[in-house]
Tab-separated table of C-alpha atoms in Angstrom:
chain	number	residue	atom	x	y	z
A	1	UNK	CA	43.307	29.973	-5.498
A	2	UNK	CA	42.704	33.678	-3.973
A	3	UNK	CA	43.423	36.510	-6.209
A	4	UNK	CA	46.368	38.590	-4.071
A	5	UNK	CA	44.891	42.474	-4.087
A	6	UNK	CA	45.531	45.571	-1.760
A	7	UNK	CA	42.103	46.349	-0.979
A	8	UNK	CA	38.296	44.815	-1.720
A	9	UNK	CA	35.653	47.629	-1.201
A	10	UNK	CA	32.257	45.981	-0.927
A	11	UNK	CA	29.897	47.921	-2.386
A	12	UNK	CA	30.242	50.851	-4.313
A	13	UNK	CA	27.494	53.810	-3.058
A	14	UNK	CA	28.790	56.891	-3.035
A	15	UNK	CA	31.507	56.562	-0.545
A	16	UNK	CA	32.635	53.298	-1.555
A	17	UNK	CA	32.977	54.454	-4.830
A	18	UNK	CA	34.907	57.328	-4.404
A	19	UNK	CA	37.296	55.551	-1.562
A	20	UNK	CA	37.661	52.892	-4.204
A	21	UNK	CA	38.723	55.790	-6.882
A	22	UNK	CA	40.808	57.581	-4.408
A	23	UNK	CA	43.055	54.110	-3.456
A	24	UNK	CA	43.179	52.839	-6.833
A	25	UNK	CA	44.431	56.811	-8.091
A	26	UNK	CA	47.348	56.196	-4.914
A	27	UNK	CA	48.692	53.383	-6.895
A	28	UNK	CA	46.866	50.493	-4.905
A	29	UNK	CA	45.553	47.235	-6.688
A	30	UNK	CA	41.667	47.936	-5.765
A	31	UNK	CA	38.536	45.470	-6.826
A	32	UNK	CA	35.462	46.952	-6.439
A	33	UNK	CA	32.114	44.399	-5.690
A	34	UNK	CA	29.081	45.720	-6.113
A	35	UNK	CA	25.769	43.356	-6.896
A	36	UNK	CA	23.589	46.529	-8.043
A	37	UNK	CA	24.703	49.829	-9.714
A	38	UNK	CA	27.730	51.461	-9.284
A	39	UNK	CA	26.759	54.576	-7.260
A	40	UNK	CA	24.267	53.315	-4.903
A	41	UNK	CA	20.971	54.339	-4.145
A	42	UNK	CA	21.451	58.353	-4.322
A	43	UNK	CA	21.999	58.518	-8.106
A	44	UNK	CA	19.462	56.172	-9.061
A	45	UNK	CA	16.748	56.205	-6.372
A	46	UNK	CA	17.073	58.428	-4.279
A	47	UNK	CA	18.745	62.272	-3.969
A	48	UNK	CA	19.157	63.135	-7.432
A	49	UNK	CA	15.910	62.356	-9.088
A	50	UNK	CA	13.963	62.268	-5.939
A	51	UNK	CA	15.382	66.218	-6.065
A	52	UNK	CA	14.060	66.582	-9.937
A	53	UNK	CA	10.941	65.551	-8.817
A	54	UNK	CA	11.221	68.378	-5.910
A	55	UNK	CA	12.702	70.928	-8.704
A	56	UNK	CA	9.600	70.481	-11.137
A	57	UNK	CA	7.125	70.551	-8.245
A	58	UNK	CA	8.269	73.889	-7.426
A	59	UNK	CA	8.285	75.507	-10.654
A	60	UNK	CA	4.359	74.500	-10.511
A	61	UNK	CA	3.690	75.856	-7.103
A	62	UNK	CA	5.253	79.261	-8.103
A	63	UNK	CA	3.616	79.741	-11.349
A	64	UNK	CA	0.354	79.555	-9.086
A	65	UNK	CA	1.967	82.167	-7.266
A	66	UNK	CA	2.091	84.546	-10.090
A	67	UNK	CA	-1.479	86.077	-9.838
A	68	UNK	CA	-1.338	88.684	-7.374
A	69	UNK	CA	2.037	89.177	-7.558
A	70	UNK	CA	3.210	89.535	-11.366
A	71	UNK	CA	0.214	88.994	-13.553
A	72	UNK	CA	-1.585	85.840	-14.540
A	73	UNK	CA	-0.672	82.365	-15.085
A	74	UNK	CA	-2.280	78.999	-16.568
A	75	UNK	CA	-0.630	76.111	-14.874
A	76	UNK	CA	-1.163	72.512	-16.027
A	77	UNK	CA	1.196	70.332	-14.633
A	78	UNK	CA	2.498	67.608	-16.790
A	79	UNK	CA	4.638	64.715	-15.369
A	80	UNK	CA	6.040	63.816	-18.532
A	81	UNK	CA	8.950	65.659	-18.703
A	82	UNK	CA	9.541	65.045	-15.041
A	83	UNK	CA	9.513	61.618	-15.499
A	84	UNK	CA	11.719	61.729	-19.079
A	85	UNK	CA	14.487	63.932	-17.336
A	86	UNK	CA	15.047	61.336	-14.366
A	87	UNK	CA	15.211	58.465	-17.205
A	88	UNK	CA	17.354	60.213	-19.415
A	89	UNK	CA	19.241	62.817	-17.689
A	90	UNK	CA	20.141	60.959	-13.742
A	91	UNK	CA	19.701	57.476	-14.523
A	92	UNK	CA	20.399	56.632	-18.288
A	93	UNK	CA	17.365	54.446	-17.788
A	94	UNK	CA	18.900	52.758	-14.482
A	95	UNK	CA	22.287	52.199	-16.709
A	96	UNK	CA	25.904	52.662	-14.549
A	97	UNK	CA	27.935	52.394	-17.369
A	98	UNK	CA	29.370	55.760	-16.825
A	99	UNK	CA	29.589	55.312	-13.136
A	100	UNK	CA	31.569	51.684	-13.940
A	101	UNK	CA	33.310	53.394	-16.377
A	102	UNK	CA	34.608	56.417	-14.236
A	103	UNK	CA	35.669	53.821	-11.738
A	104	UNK	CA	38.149	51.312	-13.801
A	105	UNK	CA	39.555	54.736	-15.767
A	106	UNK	CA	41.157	55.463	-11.753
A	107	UNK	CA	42.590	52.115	-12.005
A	108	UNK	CA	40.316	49.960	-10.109
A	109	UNK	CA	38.879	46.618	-10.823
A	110	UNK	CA	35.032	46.364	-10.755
A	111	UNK	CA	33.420	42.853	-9.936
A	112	UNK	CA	29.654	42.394	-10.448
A	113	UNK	CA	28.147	40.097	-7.507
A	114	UNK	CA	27.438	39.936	-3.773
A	115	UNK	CA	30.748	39.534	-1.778
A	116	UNK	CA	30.825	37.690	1.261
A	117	UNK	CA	33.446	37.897	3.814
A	118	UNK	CA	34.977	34.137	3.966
A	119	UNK	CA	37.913	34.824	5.931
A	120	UNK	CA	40.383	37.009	7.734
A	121	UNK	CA	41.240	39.662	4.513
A	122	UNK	CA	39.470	37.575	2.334
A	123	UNK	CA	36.196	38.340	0.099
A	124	UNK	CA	34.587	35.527	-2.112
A	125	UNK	CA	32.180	36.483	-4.903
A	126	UNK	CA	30.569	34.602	-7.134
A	127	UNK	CA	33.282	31.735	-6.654
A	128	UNK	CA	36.215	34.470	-7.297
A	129	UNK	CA	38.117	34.971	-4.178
A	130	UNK	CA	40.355	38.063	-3.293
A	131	UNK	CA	42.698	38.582	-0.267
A	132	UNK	CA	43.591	41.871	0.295
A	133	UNK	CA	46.522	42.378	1.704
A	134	UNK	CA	45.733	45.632	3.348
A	135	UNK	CA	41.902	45.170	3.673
A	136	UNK	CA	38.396	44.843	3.215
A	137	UNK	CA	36.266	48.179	3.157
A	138	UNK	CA	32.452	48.003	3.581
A	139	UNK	CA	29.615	50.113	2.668
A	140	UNK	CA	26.689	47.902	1.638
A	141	UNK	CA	24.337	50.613	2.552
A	142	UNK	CA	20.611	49.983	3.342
A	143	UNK	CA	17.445	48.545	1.676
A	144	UNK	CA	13.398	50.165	1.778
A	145	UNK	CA	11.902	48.300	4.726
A	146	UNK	CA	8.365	47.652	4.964
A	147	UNK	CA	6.326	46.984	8.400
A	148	UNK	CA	4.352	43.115	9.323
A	149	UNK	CA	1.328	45.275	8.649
A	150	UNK	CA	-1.705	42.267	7.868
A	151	UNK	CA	-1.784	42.473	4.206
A	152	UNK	CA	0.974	44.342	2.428
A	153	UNK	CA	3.315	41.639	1.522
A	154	UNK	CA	2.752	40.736	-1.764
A	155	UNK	CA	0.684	43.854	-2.767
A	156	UNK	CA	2.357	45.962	-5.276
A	157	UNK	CA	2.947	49.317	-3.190
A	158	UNK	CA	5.727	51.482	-4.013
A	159	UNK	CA	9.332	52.447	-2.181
A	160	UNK	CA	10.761	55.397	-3.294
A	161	UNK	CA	12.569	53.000	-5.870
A	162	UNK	CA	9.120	52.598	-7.688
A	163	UNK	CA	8.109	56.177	-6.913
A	164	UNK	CA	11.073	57.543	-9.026
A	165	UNK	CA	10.704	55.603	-11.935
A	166	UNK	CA	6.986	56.351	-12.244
A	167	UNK	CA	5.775	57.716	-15.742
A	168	UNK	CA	2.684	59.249	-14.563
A	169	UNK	CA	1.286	60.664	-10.796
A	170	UNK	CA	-1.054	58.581	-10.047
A	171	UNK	CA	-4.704	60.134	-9.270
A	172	UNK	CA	-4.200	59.275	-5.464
A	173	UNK	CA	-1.945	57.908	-3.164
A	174	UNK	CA	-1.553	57.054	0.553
A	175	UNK	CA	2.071	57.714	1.613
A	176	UNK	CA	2.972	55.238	4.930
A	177	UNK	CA	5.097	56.758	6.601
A	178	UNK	CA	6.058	60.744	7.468
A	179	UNK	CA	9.806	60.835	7.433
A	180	UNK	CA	11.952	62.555	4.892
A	181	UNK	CA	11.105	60.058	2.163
A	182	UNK	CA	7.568	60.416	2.907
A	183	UNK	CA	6.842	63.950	3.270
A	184	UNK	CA	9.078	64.630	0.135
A	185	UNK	CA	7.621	62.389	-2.272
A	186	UNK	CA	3.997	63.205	-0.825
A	187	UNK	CA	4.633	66.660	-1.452
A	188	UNK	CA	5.624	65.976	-5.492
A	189	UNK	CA	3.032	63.914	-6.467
A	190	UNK	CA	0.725	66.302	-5.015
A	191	UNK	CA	1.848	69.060	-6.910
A	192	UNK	CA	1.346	66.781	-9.955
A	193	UNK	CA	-2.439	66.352	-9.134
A	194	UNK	CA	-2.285	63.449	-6.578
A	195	UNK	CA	-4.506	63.241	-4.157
A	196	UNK	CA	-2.350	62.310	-1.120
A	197	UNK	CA	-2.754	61.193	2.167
A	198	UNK	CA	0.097	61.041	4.325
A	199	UNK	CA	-0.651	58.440	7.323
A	200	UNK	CA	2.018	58.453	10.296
A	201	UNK	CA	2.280	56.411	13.194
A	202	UNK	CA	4.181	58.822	15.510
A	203	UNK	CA	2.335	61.663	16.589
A	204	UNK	CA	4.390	64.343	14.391
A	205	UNK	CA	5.385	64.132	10.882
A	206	UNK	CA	9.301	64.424	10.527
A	207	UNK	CA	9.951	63.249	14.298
A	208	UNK	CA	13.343	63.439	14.264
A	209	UNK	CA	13.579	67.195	13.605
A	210	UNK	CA	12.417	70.074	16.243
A	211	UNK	CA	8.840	70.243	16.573
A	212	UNK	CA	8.222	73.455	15.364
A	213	UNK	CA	9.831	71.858	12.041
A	214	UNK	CA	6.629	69.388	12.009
A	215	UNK	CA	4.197	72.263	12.681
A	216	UNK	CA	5.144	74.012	10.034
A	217	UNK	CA	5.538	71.434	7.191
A	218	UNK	CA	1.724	69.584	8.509
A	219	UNK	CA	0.296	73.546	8.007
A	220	UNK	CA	1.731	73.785	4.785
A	221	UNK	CA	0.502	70.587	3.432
A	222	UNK	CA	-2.828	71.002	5.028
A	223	UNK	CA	-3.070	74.257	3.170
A	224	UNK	CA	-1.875	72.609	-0.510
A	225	UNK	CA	-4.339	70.368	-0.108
A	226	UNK	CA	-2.722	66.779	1.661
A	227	UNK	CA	-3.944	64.745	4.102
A	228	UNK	CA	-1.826	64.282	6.938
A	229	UNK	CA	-3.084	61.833	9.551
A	230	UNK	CA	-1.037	61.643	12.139
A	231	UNK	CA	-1.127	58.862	15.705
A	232	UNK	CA	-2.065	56.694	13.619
A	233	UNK	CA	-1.349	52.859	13.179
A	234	UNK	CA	-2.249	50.688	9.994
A	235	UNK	CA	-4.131	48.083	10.668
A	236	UNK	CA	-4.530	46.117	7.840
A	237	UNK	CA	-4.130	46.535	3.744
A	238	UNK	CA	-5.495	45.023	0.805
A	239	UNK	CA	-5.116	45.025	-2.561
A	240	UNK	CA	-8.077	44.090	-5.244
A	241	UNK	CA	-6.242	44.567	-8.797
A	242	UNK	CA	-6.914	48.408	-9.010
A	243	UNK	CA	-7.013	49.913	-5.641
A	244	UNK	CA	-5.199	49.911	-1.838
A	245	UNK	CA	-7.150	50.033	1.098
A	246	UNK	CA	-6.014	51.049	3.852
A	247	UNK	CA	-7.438	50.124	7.394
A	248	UNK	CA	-5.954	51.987	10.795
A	249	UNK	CA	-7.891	52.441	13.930
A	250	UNK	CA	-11.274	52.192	12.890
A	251	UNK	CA	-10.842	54.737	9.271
A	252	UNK	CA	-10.458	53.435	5.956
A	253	UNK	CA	-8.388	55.308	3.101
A	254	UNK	CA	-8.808	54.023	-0.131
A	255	UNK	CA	-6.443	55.051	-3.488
A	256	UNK	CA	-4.741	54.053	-6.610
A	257	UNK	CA	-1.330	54.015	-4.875
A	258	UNK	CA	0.152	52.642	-1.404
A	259	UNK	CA	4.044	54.529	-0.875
A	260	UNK	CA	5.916	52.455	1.879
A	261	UNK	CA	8.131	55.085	3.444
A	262	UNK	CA	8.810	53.973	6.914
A	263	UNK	CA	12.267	53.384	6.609
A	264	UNK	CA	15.439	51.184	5.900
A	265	UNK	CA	17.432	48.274	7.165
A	266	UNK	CA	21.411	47.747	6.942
A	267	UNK	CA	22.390	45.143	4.505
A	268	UNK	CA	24.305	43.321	6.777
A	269	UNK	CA	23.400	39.541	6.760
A	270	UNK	CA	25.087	37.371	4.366
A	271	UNK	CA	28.095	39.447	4.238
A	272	UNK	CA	30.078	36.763	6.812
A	273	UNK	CA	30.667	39.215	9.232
A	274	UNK	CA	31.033	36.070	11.757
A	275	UNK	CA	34.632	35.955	9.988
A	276	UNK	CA	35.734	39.594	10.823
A	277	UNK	CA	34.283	39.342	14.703
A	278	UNK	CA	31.218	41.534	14.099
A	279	UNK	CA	28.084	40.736	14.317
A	280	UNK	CA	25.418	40.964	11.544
A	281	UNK	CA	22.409	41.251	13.061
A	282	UNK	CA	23.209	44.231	15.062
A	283	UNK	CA	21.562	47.967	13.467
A	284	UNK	CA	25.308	49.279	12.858
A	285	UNK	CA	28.942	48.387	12.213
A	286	UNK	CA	30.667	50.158	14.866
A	287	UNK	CA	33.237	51.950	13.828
A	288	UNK	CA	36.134	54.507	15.642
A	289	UNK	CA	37.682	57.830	14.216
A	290	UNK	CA	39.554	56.257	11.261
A	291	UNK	CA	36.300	54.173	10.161
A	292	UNK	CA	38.039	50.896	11.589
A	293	UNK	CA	35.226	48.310	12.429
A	294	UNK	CA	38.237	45.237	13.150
A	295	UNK	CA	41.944	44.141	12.333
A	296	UNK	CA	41.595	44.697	8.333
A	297	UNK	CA	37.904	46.068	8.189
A	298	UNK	CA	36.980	49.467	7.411
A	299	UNK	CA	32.939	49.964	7.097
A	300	UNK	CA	31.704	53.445	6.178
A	301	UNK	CA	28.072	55.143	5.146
A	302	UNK	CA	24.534	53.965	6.112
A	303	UNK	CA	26.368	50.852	7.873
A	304	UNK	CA	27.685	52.669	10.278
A	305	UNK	CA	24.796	54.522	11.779
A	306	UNK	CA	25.639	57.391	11.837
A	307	UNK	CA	23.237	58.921	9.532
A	308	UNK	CA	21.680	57.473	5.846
A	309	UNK	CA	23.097	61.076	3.900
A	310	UNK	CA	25.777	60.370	1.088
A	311	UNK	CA	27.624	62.938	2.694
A	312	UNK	CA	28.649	61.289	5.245
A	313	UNK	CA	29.486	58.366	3.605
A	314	UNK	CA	31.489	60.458	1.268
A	315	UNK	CA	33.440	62.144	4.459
A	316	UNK	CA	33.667	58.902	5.890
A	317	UNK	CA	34.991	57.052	2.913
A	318	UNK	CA	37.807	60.322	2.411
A	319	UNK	CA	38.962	59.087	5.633
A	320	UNK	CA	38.968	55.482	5.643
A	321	UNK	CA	40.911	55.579	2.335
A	322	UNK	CA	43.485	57.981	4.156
A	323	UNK	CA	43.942	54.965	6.974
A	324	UNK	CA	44.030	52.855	4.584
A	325	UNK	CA	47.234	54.329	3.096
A	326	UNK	CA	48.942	55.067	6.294
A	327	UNK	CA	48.236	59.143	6.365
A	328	UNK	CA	47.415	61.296	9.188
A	329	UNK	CA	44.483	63.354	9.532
A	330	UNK	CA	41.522	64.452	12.010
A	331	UNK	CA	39.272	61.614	13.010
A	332	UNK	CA	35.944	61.791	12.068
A	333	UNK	CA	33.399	64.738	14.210
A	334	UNK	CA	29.613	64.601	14.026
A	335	UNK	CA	28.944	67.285	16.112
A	336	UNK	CA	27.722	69.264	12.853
A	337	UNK	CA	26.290	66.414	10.543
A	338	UNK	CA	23.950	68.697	8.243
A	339	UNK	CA	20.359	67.381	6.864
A	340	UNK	CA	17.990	68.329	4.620
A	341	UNK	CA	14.308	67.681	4.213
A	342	UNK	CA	13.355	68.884	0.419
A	343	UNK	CA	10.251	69.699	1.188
A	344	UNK	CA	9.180	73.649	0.645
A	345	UNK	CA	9.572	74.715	2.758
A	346	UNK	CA	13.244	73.072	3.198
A	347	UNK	CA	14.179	71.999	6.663
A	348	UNK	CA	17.934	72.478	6.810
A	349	UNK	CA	19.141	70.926	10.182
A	350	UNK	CA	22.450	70.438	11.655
A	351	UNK	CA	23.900	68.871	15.327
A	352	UNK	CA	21.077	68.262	17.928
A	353	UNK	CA	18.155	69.697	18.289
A	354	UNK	CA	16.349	71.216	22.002
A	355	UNK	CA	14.821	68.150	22.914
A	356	UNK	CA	18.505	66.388	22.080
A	357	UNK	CA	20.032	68.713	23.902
A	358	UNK	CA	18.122	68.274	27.027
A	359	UNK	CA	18.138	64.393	26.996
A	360	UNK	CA	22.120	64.887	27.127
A	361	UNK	CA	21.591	67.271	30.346
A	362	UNK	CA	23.372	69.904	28.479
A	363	UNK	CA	21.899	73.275	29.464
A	364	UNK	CA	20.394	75.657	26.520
A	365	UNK	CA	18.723	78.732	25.802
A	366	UNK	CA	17.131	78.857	22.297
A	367	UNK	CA	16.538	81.975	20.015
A	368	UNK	CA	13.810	81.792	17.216
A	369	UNK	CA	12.670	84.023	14.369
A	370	UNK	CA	9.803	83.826	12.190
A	371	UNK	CA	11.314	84.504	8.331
A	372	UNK	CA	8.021	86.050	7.223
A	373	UNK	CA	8.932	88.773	9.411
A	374	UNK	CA	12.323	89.083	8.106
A	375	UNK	CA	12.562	91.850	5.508
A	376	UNK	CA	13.402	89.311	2.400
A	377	UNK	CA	10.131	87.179	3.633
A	378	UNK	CA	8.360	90.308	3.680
A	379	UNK	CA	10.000	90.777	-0.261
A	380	UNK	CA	9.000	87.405	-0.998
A	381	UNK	CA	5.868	87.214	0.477
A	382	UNK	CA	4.007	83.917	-1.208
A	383	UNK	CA	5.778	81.110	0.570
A	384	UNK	CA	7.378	82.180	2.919
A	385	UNK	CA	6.836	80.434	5.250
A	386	UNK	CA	9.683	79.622	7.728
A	387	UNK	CA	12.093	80.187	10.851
A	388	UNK	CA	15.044	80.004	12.151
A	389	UNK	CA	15.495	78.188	15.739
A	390	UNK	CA	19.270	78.124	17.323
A	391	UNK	CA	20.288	76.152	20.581
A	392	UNK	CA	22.685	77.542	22.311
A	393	UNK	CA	25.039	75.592	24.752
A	394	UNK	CA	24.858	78.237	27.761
A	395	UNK	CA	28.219	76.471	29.337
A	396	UNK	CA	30.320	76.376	26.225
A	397	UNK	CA	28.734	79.826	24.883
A	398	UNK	CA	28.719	78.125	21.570
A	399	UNK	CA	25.335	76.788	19.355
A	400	UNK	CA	25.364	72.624	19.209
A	401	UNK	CA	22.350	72.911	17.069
A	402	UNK	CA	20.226	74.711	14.346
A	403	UNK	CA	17.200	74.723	12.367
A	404	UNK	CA	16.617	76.818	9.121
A	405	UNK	CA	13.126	76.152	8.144
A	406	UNK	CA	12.256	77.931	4.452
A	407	UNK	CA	12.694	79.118	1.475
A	408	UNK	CA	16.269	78.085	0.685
A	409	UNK	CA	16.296	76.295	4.275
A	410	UNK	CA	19.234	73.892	3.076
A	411	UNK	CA	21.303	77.190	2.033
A	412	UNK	CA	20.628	79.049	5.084
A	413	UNK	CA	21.661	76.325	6.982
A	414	UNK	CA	25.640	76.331	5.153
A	415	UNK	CA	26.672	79.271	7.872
A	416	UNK	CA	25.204	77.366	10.562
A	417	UNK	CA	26.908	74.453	10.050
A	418	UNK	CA	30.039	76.201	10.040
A	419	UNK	CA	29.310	77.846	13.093
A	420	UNK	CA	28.184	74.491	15.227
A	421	UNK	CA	31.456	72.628	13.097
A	422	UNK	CA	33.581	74.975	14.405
A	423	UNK	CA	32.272	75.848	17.596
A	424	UNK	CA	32.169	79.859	16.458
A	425	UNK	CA	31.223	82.040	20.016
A	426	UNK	CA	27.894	83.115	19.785
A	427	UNK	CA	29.293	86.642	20.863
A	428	UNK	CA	31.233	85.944	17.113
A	429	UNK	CA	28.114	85.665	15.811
A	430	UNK	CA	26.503	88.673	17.319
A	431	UNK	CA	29.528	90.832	16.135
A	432	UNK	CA	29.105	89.598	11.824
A	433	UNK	CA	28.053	91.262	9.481
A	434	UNK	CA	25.087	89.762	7.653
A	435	UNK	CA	24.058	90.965	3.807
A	436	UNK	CA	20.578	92.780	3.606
A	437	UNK	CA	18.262	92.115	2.486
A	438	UNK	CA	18.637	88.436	2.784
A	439	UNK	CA	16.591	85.555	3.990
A	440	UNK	CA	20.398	84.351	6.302
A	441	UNK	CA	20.283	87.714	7.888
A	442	UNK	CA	17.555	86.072	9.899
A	443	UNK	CA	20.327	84.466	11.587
A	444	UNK	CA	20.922	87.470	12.962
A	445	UNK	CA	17.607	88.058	14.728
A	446	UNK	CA	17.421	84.705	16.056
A	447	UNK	CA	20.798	85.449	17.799
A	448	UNK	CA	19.477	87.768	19.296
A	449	UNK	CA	16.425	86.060	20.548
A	450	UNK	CA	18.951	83.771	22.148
A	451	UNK	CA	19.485	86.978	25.051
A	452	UNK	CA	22.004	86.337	27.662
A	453	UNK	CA	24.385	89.068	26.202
């Protein structure tokens, strides 16, 4: 017999987590399934440590800094503590106790297993069925993906799930792949000692982002020391007990480690989406302002395509669970969706870049300034290395898109957002007042780049 509830989130990620919380704390009977850990990938895998391992990596590269600029310095970079903070300060060893725990203190149920839709309001797991009487929110998020490369299957290579929970850096490593994941992780372990090689098949590393972006993070890496191959498409790979090979277009790489980073699929089959009218082998749950994907189905996060960040899922989850108990509110906007590569420099992004722009026949002007030639990268000399690069909607007089490449990209990037978000005149931003001597007073140069008065 079906358990009567109000709601069944499946999966509990960040934004199914906190939707669950924020139903269960309105007085609704809430089970939450989840068949991994409470939290999702981000606490465990993926932001968090992934940025400890970012954090640590720079505290090496600027003690090398010191000579010339404040004295001397003996680095010796140790992956130890690195790899004890992860274990015992993010992940208590890959342990959600405290995540579970936070969950049922708001009132909710948690249920460990894979739920499967199995009819109209109606989750099954593990032979437990619920019917919610309200409905069924999804956010089963997405798993590391590897290519049909000749080869790989069945070789031990690494996704950034491996990668975190390493306990030393490897002596070298071929990274597939030059996303965010990639260039990240590449970056780290090469900090640590690695010798890296990052092998891409697009012609760009971080192809998603303006290309100026890619210039400047293949320079950098060139400089520190990692290979960055670029055009290029693997072959084959083999595995002999000790080392990877790696075969693409005629070169061979050879190393300890092989990292797959080329990206992630939706876990969408097996969850009986047949029963709710959608279809599971399409690349996204589509989904309107309120996060409604049917008639009782919410779906929110990586599902819904419209971006792998936890903050979206966490914005989208705040307003599912406000549908979901009958309140009003804005629908959901990506016009401004912010994004962050970790890398140092940081590549703060938000809303579309020029080349997105142009594809939608919008016409822009852009403005661009180098921050090295800002007066705080002239303070901060060593590494800076950076810009700032606005796109400016010359119909609507407004910016739909920004780049804050840098030292403290990601921070930079905050007033941007705000002013793509809300659609601020440019002529507002011309008029500010920006704090010297400051690395976002850039913002105001590139403004001004922009011309058109």
């Amino acid at each position: 017999m079906a358990e009567e509830v109000d709601v069944v989130v499946v999966g509990l990620g960040p934004g199914g987590e906190d939707a669950a919380g924020r139903l269960a704390e309105a007085g609704l009977s809430v089970v939450g399934v989840e068949s991994r850990l409470v939290g999702g990938e981000c606490p465990y895998y993926a932001c968090i440590p992934t940025k400890m391992m970012v954090r640590a990596a720079g505290l090496v590269a600027e003690g090398e800094r010191i000579p010339g600029m404040a004295g001397e310095a003996d680095v010796r970079p140790d992956w130890a503590p690195v790899a004890a903070r992860i274990r015992d300060e993010a992940t208590d060893s890959w342990d959600d106790t405290v995540a579970a725990d936070r969950l049922t203190a708001k009132g909710a149920e948690l249920v460990r297993g894979r739920g499967r839709i199995t009819g109209p309001r109606e989750v099954t797991v593990d032979g437990r069925t619920f019917r919610a009487r309200r409905g069924i929110l999804l956010n089963t998020g997405t798993t590391p993906t590897a290519p049909p490369i000749e080869g790989l299957d069945g070789t031990p290579y690494w996704t950034n799930r491996e990668a975190v929970q390493a306990t030393e850096a490897p002596a070298s490593m071929i990274v597939l792949g030059g996303g965010v994941v990639g260039v990240e992780l590449a970056q780290a372990f090469s900090r640590f000692g690695t010798r890296v090689t990052v092998v891409q098949t697009d012609d760009r590393l971080l192809p998603r982002e303006e290309p100026e972006s890619s210039e400047l993070v293949r320079r950098v890496f060139e400089r520190e020391g990692i290979g960055v191959r670029t055009g290029l498409r693997t072959d084959r790979v083999a595995h002999d007990g000790n080392e990877f090979t790696l075969h693409a277009g005629g070169d061979t790489i050879v190393a300890d480690r092989l990292l797959v980073a080329t990206g992630r699929r939706p876990n969408l089959r097996g969850l009986g989406l047949e029963h709710a009218g959608l279809d599971e082998d399409a690349r996204a749950i589509p989904v309107d302002g309120n996060m409604r994907a049917a008639d009782g189905v919410w779906a929110i996060g990586d599902i819904t395509g419209k971006g792998q960040f936890t903050h979206v899922s966490m914005y989208q989850g705040a307003i599912a669970a406000r549908d979901i108990l009958g309140e009003d509110g804005a629908p959901a906007a990506y016009r401004a969706v912010p994004r962050v590569t970790f890398t140092e420099p940081e590549i703060g992004a938000v809303g579309l870049t020029e080349e997105q722009a142009r594809d939608q026949n919008l016409p822009v002007r852009t403005g661009m300034v180098s921050l090295a030639d800002s007066s705080r990268g002239f303070i901060h000399k060593s590494g800076n290395d950076g810009f700032i690069k606005l796109v400016q909607s010359t119909e609507w007089g407004v910016l739909v898109g920004a780049t804050a490449a840098g030292p403290s990209g990601g921070e930079i990037l905050g007033a941007l957002a705000v002013a793509v978000h809300a659609e601020v005149p440019v002529t507002a931003l011309r008029e500010m007042i920006y704090a010297y001597p400051t690395f976002h007073r850039a913002i105001e140069s590139a403004v001004a780049d922009l011309g058109g008065g």
